[in-house]
mmCIF file of C-alpha atoms (C1' of nucleotides) in Angstrom:
data_model
loop_
_atom_site.group_PDB
_atom_site.id
_atom_site.type_symbol
_atom_site.label_atom_id
_atom_site.label_comp_id
_atom_site.label_asym_id
_atom_site.label_seq_id
_atom_site.Cartn_x
_atom_site.Cartn_y
_atom_site.Cartn_z
ATOM 1 C CA MET A 294 7.069 13.436 6.209
ATOM 2 C CA ARG A 295 4.781 13.184 3.231
ATOM 3 C CA TRP A 296 2.613 10.250 2.360
ATOM 4 C CA THR A 297 4.643 9.610 -0.773
ATOM 5 C CA ASP A 298 7.992 9.793 0.981
ATOM 6 C CA ILE A 299 8.721 6.262 1.828
ATOM 7 C CA GLY A 300 11.913 4.571 2.776
ATOM 8 C CA ASP A 301 15.221 5.486 1.337
ATOM 9 C CA GLU A 302 14.597 6.455 -2.283
ATOM 10 C CA GLN A 303 17.397 4.069 -3.138
ATOM 11 C CA CYS A 304 15.100 1.129 -3.664
ATOM 12 C CA SER A 305 12.985 0.568 -6.757
ATOM 13 C CA ILE A 306 10.304 -1.075 -4.684
ATOM 14 C CA ALA A 307 10.074 1.940 -2.385
ATOM 15 C CA ARG A 308 9.988 4.283 -5.379
ATOM 16 C CA THR A 309 7.190 2.287 -6.948
ATOM 17 C CA LEU A 310 5.238 2.325 -3.714
ATOM 18 C CA SER A 311 5.638 6.078 -3.462
ATOM 19 C CA VAL A 312 3.500 6.262 -6.593
ATOM 20 C CA ILE A 313 1.019 3.410 -6.311
ATOM 21 C CA GLY A 314 1.441 2.182 -2.742
ATOM 22 C CA ASP A 315 -1.938 3.240 -1.499
ATOM 23 C CA ARG A 316 -5.077 1.191 -1.101
ATOM 24 C CA TRP A 317 -7.305 3.428 -3.191
ATOM 25 C CA THR A 318 -4.708 3.884 -5.908
ATOM 26 C CA MET A 319 -4.470 0.139 -6.327
ATOM 27 C CA LEU A 320 -8.235 -0.196 -6.609
ATOM 28 C CA VAL A 321 -8.295 2.601 -9.166
ATOM 29 C CA LEU A 322 -5.756 0.657 -11.195
ATOM 30 C CA ARG A 323 -7.811 -2.524 -10.873
ATOM 31 C CA GLU A 324 -10.738 -0.629 -12.345
ATOM 32 C CA ALA A 325 -8.618 0.882 -15.082
ATOM 33 C CA PHE A 326 -7.632 -2.620 -16.174
ATOM 34 C CA LEU A 327 -11.318 -3.529 -16.163
ATOM 35 C CA ARG A 328 -11.887 -0.673 -18.608
ATOM 36 C CA THR A 329 -13.428 1.815 -16.189
ATOM 37 C CA ARG A 330 -12.748 5.336 -17.427
ATOM 38 C CA ARG A 331 -14.974 7.914 -15.803
ATOM 39 C CA PHE A 332 -14.853 9.612 -12.443
ATOM 40 C CA ASP A 333 -18.238 8.501 -11.208
ATOM 41 C CA ASP A 334 -17.657 4.930 -12.332
ATOM 42 C CA PHE A 335 -14.357 4.807 -10.488
ATOM 43 C CA GLN A 336 -16.108 6.230 -7.461
ATOM 44 C CA ARG A 337 -18.981 3.784 -7.495
ATOM 45 C CA ARG A 338 -16.876 0.719 -8.184
ATOM 46 C CA THR A 339 -14.024 1.386 -5.778
ATOM 47 C CA GLY A 340 -16.090 3.017 -3.046
ATOM 48 C CA ALA A 341 -13.356 5.611 -2.536
ATOM 49 C CA PRO A 342 -14.448 8.922 -1.022
ATOM 50 C CA ARG A 343 -14.720 11.460 -3.795
ATOM 51 C CA PRO A 344 -12.013 13.836 -2.522
ATOM 52 C CA LEU A 345 -9.528 10.968 -2.270
ATOM 53 C CA LEU A 346 -10.442 9.663 -5.680
ATOM 54 C CA ALA A 347 -9.895 13.116 -7.170
ATOM 55 C CA ASP A 348 -6.501 13.306 -5.500
ATOM 56 C CA ARG A 349 -5.426 9.821 -6.588
ATOM 57 C CA LEU A 350 -6.462 10.356 -10.189
ATOM 58 C CA LYS A 351 -4.544 13.624 -10.210
ATOM 59 C CA ARG A 352 -1.427 11.904 -8.940
ATOM 60 C CA LEU A 353 -1.682 9.046 -11.409
ATOM 61 C CA VAL A 354 -2.013 11.517 -14.246
ATOM 62 C CA ALA A 355 0.925 13.546 -12.950
ATOM 63 C CA GLU A 356 3.013 10.381 -12.852
ATOM 64 C CA GLY A 357 2.092 9.455 -16.403
ATOM 65 C CA ILE A 358 0.248 6.291 -15.421
ATOM 66 C CA LEU A 359 -3.146 7.558 -16.542
ATOM 67 C CA GLU A 360 -4.027 10.018 -19.296
ATOM 68 C CA ARG A 361 -6.847 12.501 -18.905
ATOM 69 C CA GLN A 362 -8.627 12.940 -22.212
ATOM 70 C CA PRO A 363 -11.773 14.786 -23.218
ATOM 71 C CA TYR A 364 -14.583 12.646 -24.495
ATOM 72 C CA GLY A 365 -17.945 13.273 -26.092
ATOM 73 C CA SER A 366 -19.024 16.683 -27.281
ATOM 74 C CA ARG A 367 -18.579 18.615 -24.054
ATOM 75 C CA SER A 368 -15.371 20.325 -23.125
ATOM 76 C CA ASP A 369 -15.624 19.629 -19.410
ATOM 77 C CA ARG A 370 -15.888 15.861 -19.539
ATOM 78 C CA PHE A 371 -12.784 13.746 -19.250
ATOM 79 C CA GLU A 372 -11.916 10.112 -19.100
ATOM 80 C CA TYR A 373 -8.892 8.381 -17.649
ATOM 81 C CA ARG A 374 -6.989 5.775 -19.610
ATOM 82 C CA LEU A 375 -3.889 3.753 -18.862
ATOM 83 C CA THR A 376 -0.731 4.859 -20.615
ATOM 84 C CA GLU A 377 1.977 2.439 -21.620
ATOM 85 C CA LYS A 378 3.595 3.041 -18.251
ATOM 86 C CA GLY A 379 0.288 2.226 -16.627
ATOM 87 C CA VAL A 380 -0.385 -0.885 -18.667
ATOM 88 C CA ASP A 381 2.994 -2.115 -17.550
ATOM 89 C CA LEU A 382 1.662 -2.312 -13.984
ATOM 90 C CA TYR A 383 -0.347 -5.320 -15.055
ATOM 91 C CA PRO A 384 1.902 -7.853 -13.294
ATOM 92 C CA VAL A 385 1.443 -6.046 -9.985
ATOM 93 C CA ILE A 386 -2.344 -6.168 -10.151
ATOM 94 C CA VAL A 387 -2.418 -9.710 -11.440
ATOM 95 C CA SER A 388 -0.091 -10.870 -8.674
ATOM 96 C CA LEU A 389 -2.366 -9.373 -6.052
ATOM 97 C CA LEU A 390 -5.328 -11.097 -7.656
ATOM 98 C CA THR A 391 -3.581 -14.446 -7.911
ATOM 99 C CA TRP A 392 -2.476 -14.431 -4.293
ATOM 100 C CA GLY A 393 -5.925 -13.382 -3.112
ATOM 101 C CA ASP A 394 -7.625 -16.118 -5.108
ATOM 102 C CA ARG A 395 -5.265 -18.663 -3.630
ATOM 103 C CA TRP A 396 -5.011 -17.553 -0.002
ATOM 104 C CA MET A 397 -8.109 -15.498 0.680
ATOM 105 C CA PRO A 398 -10.807 -16.965 -1.508
ATOM 106 C CA GLY A 399 -14.250 -15.420 -1.370
ATOM 107 C CA GLU A 400 -17.379 -17.415 -0.824
ATOM 108 C CA SER A 401 -18.749 -17.214 -4.310
ATOM 109 C CA GLY A 402 -15.579 -17.906 -6.241
ATOM 110 C CA PRO A 403 -13.291 -15.379 -7.878
ATOM 111 C CA PRO A 404 -15.265 -12.411 -9.199
ATOM 112 C CA ILE A 405 -12.580 -11.521 -11.718
ATOM 113 C CA GLU A 406 -11.721 -14.118 -14.283
ATOM 114 C CA LEU A 407 -8.642 -14.051 -16.470
ATOM 115 C CA GLN A 408 -8.616 -15.692 -19.842
ATOM 116 C CA HIS A 409 -5.650 -16.048 -22.153
ATOM 117 C CA LYS A 410 -6.794 -14.844 -25.545
ATOM 118 C CA ALA A 411 -4.249 -16.923 -27.435
ATOM 119 C CA CYS A 412 -5.060 -20.322 -25.982
ATOM 120 C CA GLY A 413 -8.533 -19.592 -24.640
ATOM 121 C CA ARG A 414 -7.828 -21.033 -21.210
ATOM 122 C CA SER A 415 -8.757 -19.433 -17.863
ATOM 123 C CA MET A 416 -5.713 -19.210 -15.644
ATOM 124 C CA HIS A 417 -3.466 -17.109 -13.443
ATOM 125 C CA PRO A 418 -0.217 -16.067 -15.113
ATOM 126 C CA GLU A 419 2.974 -17.154 -13.354
ATOM 127 C CA LEU A 420 6.541 -15.937 -13.307
ATOM 128 C CA ALA A 421 9.161 -17.399 -15.595
ATOM 129 C CA CYS A 422 12.771 -16.589 -16.438
ATOM 130 C CA PRO A 423 12.951 -14.625 -19.705
ATOM 131 C CA GLU A 424 16.471 -15.952 -20.274
ATOM 132 C CA CYS A 425 15.932 -19.680 -19.986
ATOM 133 C CA GLY A 426 12.156 -19.949 -19.959
ATOM 134 C CA GLU A 427 11.830 -21.914 -16.738
ATOM 135 C CA TRP A 428 9.160 -21.203 -14.161
ATOM 136 C CA VAL A 429 10.535 -19.395 -11.130
ATOM 137 C CA GLY A 430 9.463 -19.025 -7.519
ATOM 138 C CA ALA A 431 11.098 -17.249 -4.618
ATOM 139 C CA ARG A 432 13.388 -20.192 -3.894
ATOM 140 C CA ASP A 433 14.719 -20.306 -7.438
ATOM 141 C CA MET A 434 16.037 -16.788 -7.202
ATOM 142 C CA LEU A 435 18.952 -15.172 -5.463
ATOM 143 C CA ALA A 436 18.224 -11.608 -4.367
ATOM 144 C CA THR A 437 21.121 -9.390 -3.475
ATOM 145 C CA ALA A 438 20.866 -5.909 -2.052
ATOM 146 C CA SER A 439 23.955 -3.930 -2.858
ATOM 147 C CA ASP A 440 23.882 -2.025 0.421
ATOM 148 C CA ARG A 441 24.559 -4.911 2.764
ATOM 149 C CA MET B 83 -14.126 2.685 8.603
ATOM 150 C CA ARG B 84 -10.990 0.804 9.510
ATOM 151 C CA TRP B 85 -7.705 0.920 7.694
ATOM 152 C CA THR B 86 -8.086 -2.687 6.639
ATOM 153 C CA ASP B 87 -11.645 -2.293 5.410
ATOM 154 C CA ILE B 88 -11.261 -1.578 1.799
ATOM 155 C CA GLY B 89 -13.687 -1.814 -1.014
ATOM 156 C CA ASP B 90 -16.321 -4.458 -1.260
ATOM 157 C CA GLU B 91 -14.808 -7.623 0.163
ATOM 158 C CA GLN B 92 -15.986 -9.319 -3.002
ATOM 159 C CA CYS B 93 -12.717 -8.784 -4.803
ATOM 160 C CA SER B 94 -9.578 -10.827 -4.264
ATOM 161 C CA ILE B 95 -7.449 -7.812 -4.983
ATOM 162 C CA ALA B 96 -9.227 -5.802 -2.302
ATOM 163 C CA ARG B 97 -8.928 -8.659 0.155
ATOM 164 C CA THR B 98 -5.225 -8.953 -0.532
ATOM 165 C CA LEU B 99 -4.765 -5.240 -0.059
ATOM 166 C CA SER B 100 -6.584 -5.385 3.259
ATOM 167 C CA VAL B 101 -3.675 -7.484 4.488
ATOM 168 C CA ILE B 102 -0.609 -6.122 2.715
ATOM 169 C CA GLY B 103 -1.827 -2.906 1.096
ATOM 170 C CA ASP B 104 0.200 -0.584 3.226
ATOM 171 C CA ARG B 105 3.479 1.071 2.443
ATOM 172 C CA TRP B 106 5.312 -0.165 5.518
ATOM 173 C CA THR B 107 3.941 -3.670 5.221
ATOM 174 C CA MET B 108 5.295 -3.924 1.691
ATOM 175 C CA LEU B 109 8.717 -2.761 2.804
ATOM 176 C CA VAL B 110 8.677 -5.275 5.639
ATOM 177 C CA LEU B 111 7.988 -7.979 3.084
ATOM 178 C CA ARG B 112 10.793 -6.716 0.876
ATOM 179 C CA GLU B 113 13.138 -7.101 3.826
ATOM 180 C CA ALA B 114 11.774 -10.513 4.687
ATOM 181 C CA PHE B 115 12.636 -11.673 1.171
ATOM 182 C CA LEU B 116 16.111 -10.227 1.678
ATOM 183 C CA ARG B 117 16.437 -12.448 4.758
ATOM 184 C CA THR B 118 15.923 -9.789 7.416
ATOM 185 C CA ARG B 119 14.479 -11.425 10.517
ATOM 186 C CA ARG B 120 14.815 -9.243 13.593
ATOM 187 C CA PHE B 121 12.839 -6.266 14.806
ATOM 188 C CA ASP B 122 15.701 -3.796 14.914
ATOM 189 C CA ASP B 123 16.941 -4.828 11.501
ATOM 190 C CA PHE B 124 13.488 -4.350 10.007
ATOM 191 C CA GLN B 125 13.332 -0.989 11.711
ATOM 192 C CA ARG B 126 16.702 0.199 10.487
ATOM 193 C CA ARG B 127 16.295 -1.031 6.934
ATOM 194 C CA THR B 128 12.748 0.093 6.299
ATOM 195 C CA GLY B 129 12.887 3.297 8.317
ATOM 196 C CA ALA B 130 9.422 2.595 9.683
ATOM 197 C CA PRO B 131 8.548 4.213 13.014
ATOM 198 C CA ARG B 132 8.871 1.606 15.755
ATOM 199 C CA PRO B 133 5.209 1.611 16.817
ATOM 200 C CA LEU B 134 4.075 1.080 13.245
ATOM 201 C CA LEU B 135 6.588 -1.658 12.667
ATOM 202 C CA ALA B 136 5.385 -3.445 15.794
ATOM 203 C CA ASP B 137 1.821 -3.175 14.574
ATOM 204 C CA ARG B 138 2.585 -4.377 11.052
ATOM 205 C CA LEU B 139 4.597 -7.354 12.245
ATOM 206 C CA LYS B 140 1.754 -8.289 14.557
ATOM 207 C CA ARG B 141 -0.726 -8.181 11.706
ATOM 208 C CA LEU B 142 1.468 -10.192 9.379
ATOM 209 C CA VAL B 143 1.877 -12.850 12.044
ATOM 210 C CA ALA B 144 -1.872 -12.856 12.722
ATOM 211 C CA GLU B 145 -2.505 -13.352 9.019
ATOM 212 C CA GLY B 146 -0.073 -16.250 8.814
ATOM 213 C CA ILE B 147 2.307 -14.460 6.476
ATOM 214 C CA LEU B 148 5.145 -14.309 8.983
ATOM 215 C CA GLU B 149 5.988 -16.674 11.814
ATOM 216 C CA ARG B 150 7.328 -15.415 15.140
ATOM 217 C CA GLN B 151 9.886 -17.845 16.483
ATOM 218 C CA PRO B 152 12.250 -17.704 19.466
ATOM 219 C CA TYR B 153 15.919 -17.718 18.634
ATOM 220 C CA GLY B 154 19.118 -17.906 20.626
ATOM 221 C CA SER B 155 19.232 -18.826 24.287
ATOM 222 C CA ARG B 156 16.924 -16.144 25.628
ATOM 223 C CA SER B 157 13.218 -16.621 25.916
ATOM 224 C CA ASP B 158 12.305 -13.064 25.008
ATOM 225 C CA ARG B 159 14.006 -12.848 21.635
ATOM 226 C CA PHE B 160 12.037 -13.593 18.486
ATOM 227 C CA GLU B 161 12.602 -13.566 14.788
ATOM 228 C CA TYR B 162 10.149 -13.236 11.945
ATOM 229 C CA ARG B 163 10.218 -15.608 9.010
ATOM 230 C CA LEU B 164 8.067 -15.951 5.935
ATOM 231 C CA THR B 165 5.598 -18.811 5.960
ATOM 232 C CA GLU B 166 4.571 -20.614 2.791
ATOM 233 C CA LYS B 167 1.732 -18.135 2.474
ATOM 234 C CA GLY B 168 4.266 -15.331 2.802
ATOM 235 C CA VAL B 169 6.734 -16.793 0.334
ATOM 236 C CA ASP B 170 3.903 -16.936 -2.150
ATOM 237 C CA LEU B 171 3.805 -13.133 -2.142
ATOM 238 C CA TYR B 172 7.033 -13.171 -4.111
ATOM 239 C CA PRO B 173 5.402 -12.245 -7.439
ATOM 240 C CA VAL B 174 3.916 -9.130 -5.865
ATOM 241 C CA ILE B 175 7.250 -7.865 -4.570
ATOM 242 C CA VAL B 176 9.107 -8.814 -7.729
ATOM 243 C CA SER B 177 6.537 -7.040 -9.892
ATOM 244 C CA LEU B 178 6.955 -3.852 -7.892
ATOM 245 C CA LEU B 179 10.714 -4.135 -8.269
ATOM 246 C CA THR B 180 10.559 -4.817 -11.987
ATOM 247 C CA TRP B 181 8.285 -1.878 -12.679
ATOM 248 C CA GLY B 182 10.394 0.444 -10.553
ATOM 249 C CA ASP B 183 13.601 -0.597 -12.291
ATOM 250 C CA ARG B 184 12.011 0.049 -15.657
ATOM 251 C CA TRP B 185 10.032 3.251 -15.037
ATOM 252 C CA MET B 186 11.651 4.916 -12.038
ATOM 253 C CA PRO B 187 15.300 3.989 -12.236
ATOM 254 C CA GLY B 188 17.628 5.281 -9.541
ATOM 255 C CA GLU B 189 20.836 7.100 -10.278
ATOM 256 C CA SER B 190 23.210 4.362 -9.338
ATOM 257 C CA GLY B 191 21.474 1.424 -10.946
ATOM 258 C CA PRO B 192 19.199 -1.085 -9.284
ATOM 259 C CA PRO B 193 20.248 -1.772 -5.691
ATOM 260 C CA ILE B 194 18.537 -5.142 -5.645
ATOM 261 C CA GLU B 195 19.717 -7.685 -8.146
ATOM 262 C CA LEU B 196 17.877 -10.859 -9.027
ATOM 263 C CA GLN B 197 19.707 -13.898 -10.261
ATOM 264 C CA HIS B 198 18.152 -17.117 -11.487
ATOM 265 C CA LYS B 199 19.935 -19.916 -9.660
ATOM 266 C CA ALA B 200 19.239 -22.493 -12.351
ATOM 267 C CA CYS B 201 20.661 -20.626 -15.328
ATOM 268 C CA GLY B 202 22.850 -18.132 -13.512
ATOM 269 C CA ARG B 203 21.527 -15.135 -15.396
ATOM 270 C CA SER B 204 20.489 -11.781 -13.852
ATOM 271 C CA MET B 205 16.983 -10.875 -14.947
ATOM 272 C CA HIS B 206 13.499 -9.806 -14.025
ATOM 273 C CA PRO B 207 10.944 -12.637 -14.113
ATOM 274 C CA GLU B 208 7.998 -12.133 -16.451
ATOM 275 C CA LEU B 209 4.475 -13.477 -16.633
ATOM 276 C CA ALA B 210 3.622 -16.478 -18.757
ATOM 277 C CA CYS B 211 0.564 -18.665 -19.252
ATOM 278 C CA PRO B 212 0.864 -21.869 -17.221
ATOM 279 C CA GLU B 213 -1.409 -23.650 -19.690
ATOM 280 C CA CYS B 214 0.314 -22.940 -22.972
ATOM 281 C CA GLY B 215 3.630 -21.491 -21.841
ATOM 282 C CA GLU B 216 3.453 -18.263 -23.826
ATOM 283 C CA TRP B 217 4.521 -14.906 -22.402
ATOM 284 C CA VAL B 218 1.561 -12.742 -21.502
ATOM 285 C CA GLY B 219 1.026 -9.017 -21.077
ATOM 286 C CA ALA B 220 -2.123 -7.070 -20.269
ATOM 287 C CA ARG B 221 -3.238 -7.060 -23.899
ATOM 288 C CA ASP B 222 -3.018 -10.826 -24.210
ATOM 289 C CA MET B 223 -5.548 -11.316 -21.453
ATOM 290 C CA LEU B 224 -9.270 -10.882 -21.155
ATOM 291 C CA ALA B 225 -10.380 -9.825 -17.693
ATOM 292 C CA THR B 226 -14.021 -10.211 -16.801
ATOM 293 C CA ALA B 227 -15.599 -9.028 -13.588
ATOM 294 C CA SER B 228 -18.671 -11.063 -12.832
ATOM 295 C CA ASP B 229 -20.522 -8.113 -11.298
ATOM 296 C CA ARG B 230 -20.926 -6.027 -14.428
ATOM 297 C "C1'" DT C 297 28.103 -5.022 42.320
ATOM 298 C "C1'" DC C 298 27.399 -1.381 39.351
ATOM 299 C "C1'" DG C 299 26.860 0.679 35.408
ATOM 300 C "C1'" DC C 300 26.657 -0.154 29.971
ATOM 301 C "C1'" DT C 301 24.842 -2.088 26.027
ATOM 302 C "C1'" DT C 302 21.659 -4.856 23.155
ATOM 303 C "C1'" DG C 303 17.144 -6.213 21.657
ATOM 304 C "C1'" DC C 304 12.318 -5.546 21.533
ATOM 305 C "C1'" DG C 305 8.968 -3.376 22.093
ATOM 306 C "C1'" DT C 306 5.266 0.518 24.379
ATOM 307 C "C1'" DT C 307 3.745 5.347 25.507
ATOM 308 C "C1'" DC C 308 2.933 9.887 24.297
ATOM 309 C "C1'" DT C 309 1.863 14.147 21.488
ATOM 310 C "C1'" DG C 310 1.296 17.275 17.773
ATOM 311 C "C1'" DA C 311 0.615 16.808 12.702
ATOM 312 C "C1'" DA C 312 -1.282 14.728 8.655
ATOM 313 C "C1'" DA C 313 -4.586 12.045 6.267
ATOM 314 C "C1'" DC C 314 -9.038 10.205 5.937
ATOM 315 C "C1'" DA C 315 -14.386 9.324 5.732
ATOM 316 C "C1'" DG C 316 -18.584 10.853 4.541
ATOM 317 C "C1'" DA C 317 -21.927 14.133 3.617
ATOM 318 C "C1'" DA C 318 -23.025 18.355 1.444
ATOM 319 C "C1'" DC C 319 -22.227 21.629 -1.945
ATOM 320 C "C1'" DT C 320 -20.936 23.868 -6.629
ATOM 321 C "C1'" DC C 321 -20.901 24.406 -11.387
ATOM 322 C "C1'" DT C 322 -21.885 23.431 -16.208
ATOM 323 C "C1'" DC C 323 -24.282 21.350 -19.739
ATOM 324 C "C1'" DT C 324 -28.131 18.787 -21.781
ATOM 325 C "C1'" DA C 325 -32.760 17.277 -22.272
ATOM 326 C "C1'" DC C 326 -37.380 17.805 -21.780
ATOM 327 C "C1'" DG D 109 -37.374 26.800 -16.468
ATOM 328 C "C1'" DT D 110 -36.525 22.755 -14.304
ATOM 329 C "C1'" DA D 111 -34.569 18.289 -13.668
ATOM 330 C "C1'" DG D 112 -30.691 15.491 -13.914
ATOM 331 C "C1'" DA D 113 -26.026 13.825 -15.024
ATOM 332 C "C1'" DG D 114 -21.069 14.356 -14.586
ATOM 333 C "C1'" DA D 115 -16.984 15.947 -12.358
ATOM 334 C "C1'" DG D 116 -15.235 17.530 -9.078
ATOM 335 C "C1'" DT D 117 -14.523 20.810 -4.260
ATOM 336 C "C1'" DT D 118 -15.517 22.204 0.623
ATOM 337 C "C1'" DC D 119 -16.109 21.169 5.234
ATOM 338 C "C1'" DT D 120 -15.740 18.808 9.797
ATOM 339 C "C1'" DG D 121 -15.054 15.300 13.157
ATOM 340 C "C1'" DT D 122 -12.261 10.928 13.476
ATOM 341 C "C1'" DT D 123 -8.340 8.025 12.707
ATOM 342 C "C1'" DT D 124 -3.821 7.226 11.763
ATOM 343 C "C1'" DC D 125 0.819 8.563 11.621
ATOM 344 C "C1'" DA D 126 5.735 10.414 12.710
ATOM 345 C "C1'" DG D 127 9.174 10.808 15.766
ATOM 346 C "C1'" DA D 128 11.086 11.042 20.091
ATOM 347 C "C1'" DA D 129 11.206 9.219 24.665
ATOM 348 C "C1'" DC D 130 10.641 5.623 27.816
ATOM 349 C "C1'" DG D 131 10.586 0.651 29.872
ATOM 350 C "C1'" DC D 132 12.456 -3.671 30.780
ATOM 351 C "C1'" DA D 133 15.039 -7.828 30.937
ATOM 352 C "C1'" DA D 134 19.330 -10.179 30.173
ATOM 353 C "C1'" DG D 135 24.316 -10.320 29.384
ATOM 354 C "C1'" DC D 136 28.919 -8.103 30.011
ATOM 355 C "C1'" DG D 137 32.853 -5.999 31.611
ATOM 356 C "C1'" DA D 138 35.413 -3.981 35.480
#
DNA sequence: TCGCTTGCGTTCTGAAACAGAACTCTCTAC
DNA sequence: GTAGAGAGTTCTGTTTCAGAACGCAAGCGA
């Protein structure tokens, strides 16, 4: 069984995890959202072993989450940028951050701060219903799996 | 280096991943939100090997994300339920589901459906700013890491 | 009473993935 | 011509994993 073969393939959560459900991949995405773009910067900031980083970047590019683009004047230098598909992973990363800040706070306060450009406030985004606009938590929702 | 030692410990995202950043753990949480409570049901529905499932449940209990409670008349039967800390992981699981439904749709439509109890509509929750109420995406936010 | 089943794990073994250091290769700058 | 930066690849011992088998206690039916 491969690393990326997880669960039943029927579930969107399992399919998502088959692409990004790895500790280093998640940290790479964190860095991508913090505007890191180059191999060595990803390596230094995530602490991932170089062979694993190379593999994870390759996978993310293959999945269309990152784009590998030449930069500068040399033909053998590339940078990695989030695609639209990648940018759309924002809620996943933010949710991890929010939960960590709440339940596993570090000693010196949160090292990543989020500010809403429109209103200028620092905050953690929360989930709301796009239909009626109300805030929603787990208890406000009814989840139904079709296979049981 | 241990499985749960990831990154620098300085980052809330890394700390969160050190607890739940594992493919099987995430699937266990998915099931917990779908009201699965017993060992064999977790095993059957996630497909996780039994030894790994035992280990992951143990960790989640140790971290206070699940509670292990006796049920029925026998003293050696336990069920696993989300604590408040566990319930608060809802945005993480929902975000994975939402992204998967959008970018990696299955053939027969989404097998997990979310319905908002209050308004009755089926939808995927989205992120909004708790201060001003506006919807937010990655581009509406400014993320600053204090260490760079 | 004797087997059968259910539920919840643990043990065991070969296979896969990982960690960390070292190495390669190509340009550029001095 | 040599030093250094950038982007990976190779190599090797360690850890984790997958999957099947086993253990064990209680209830159940004949």
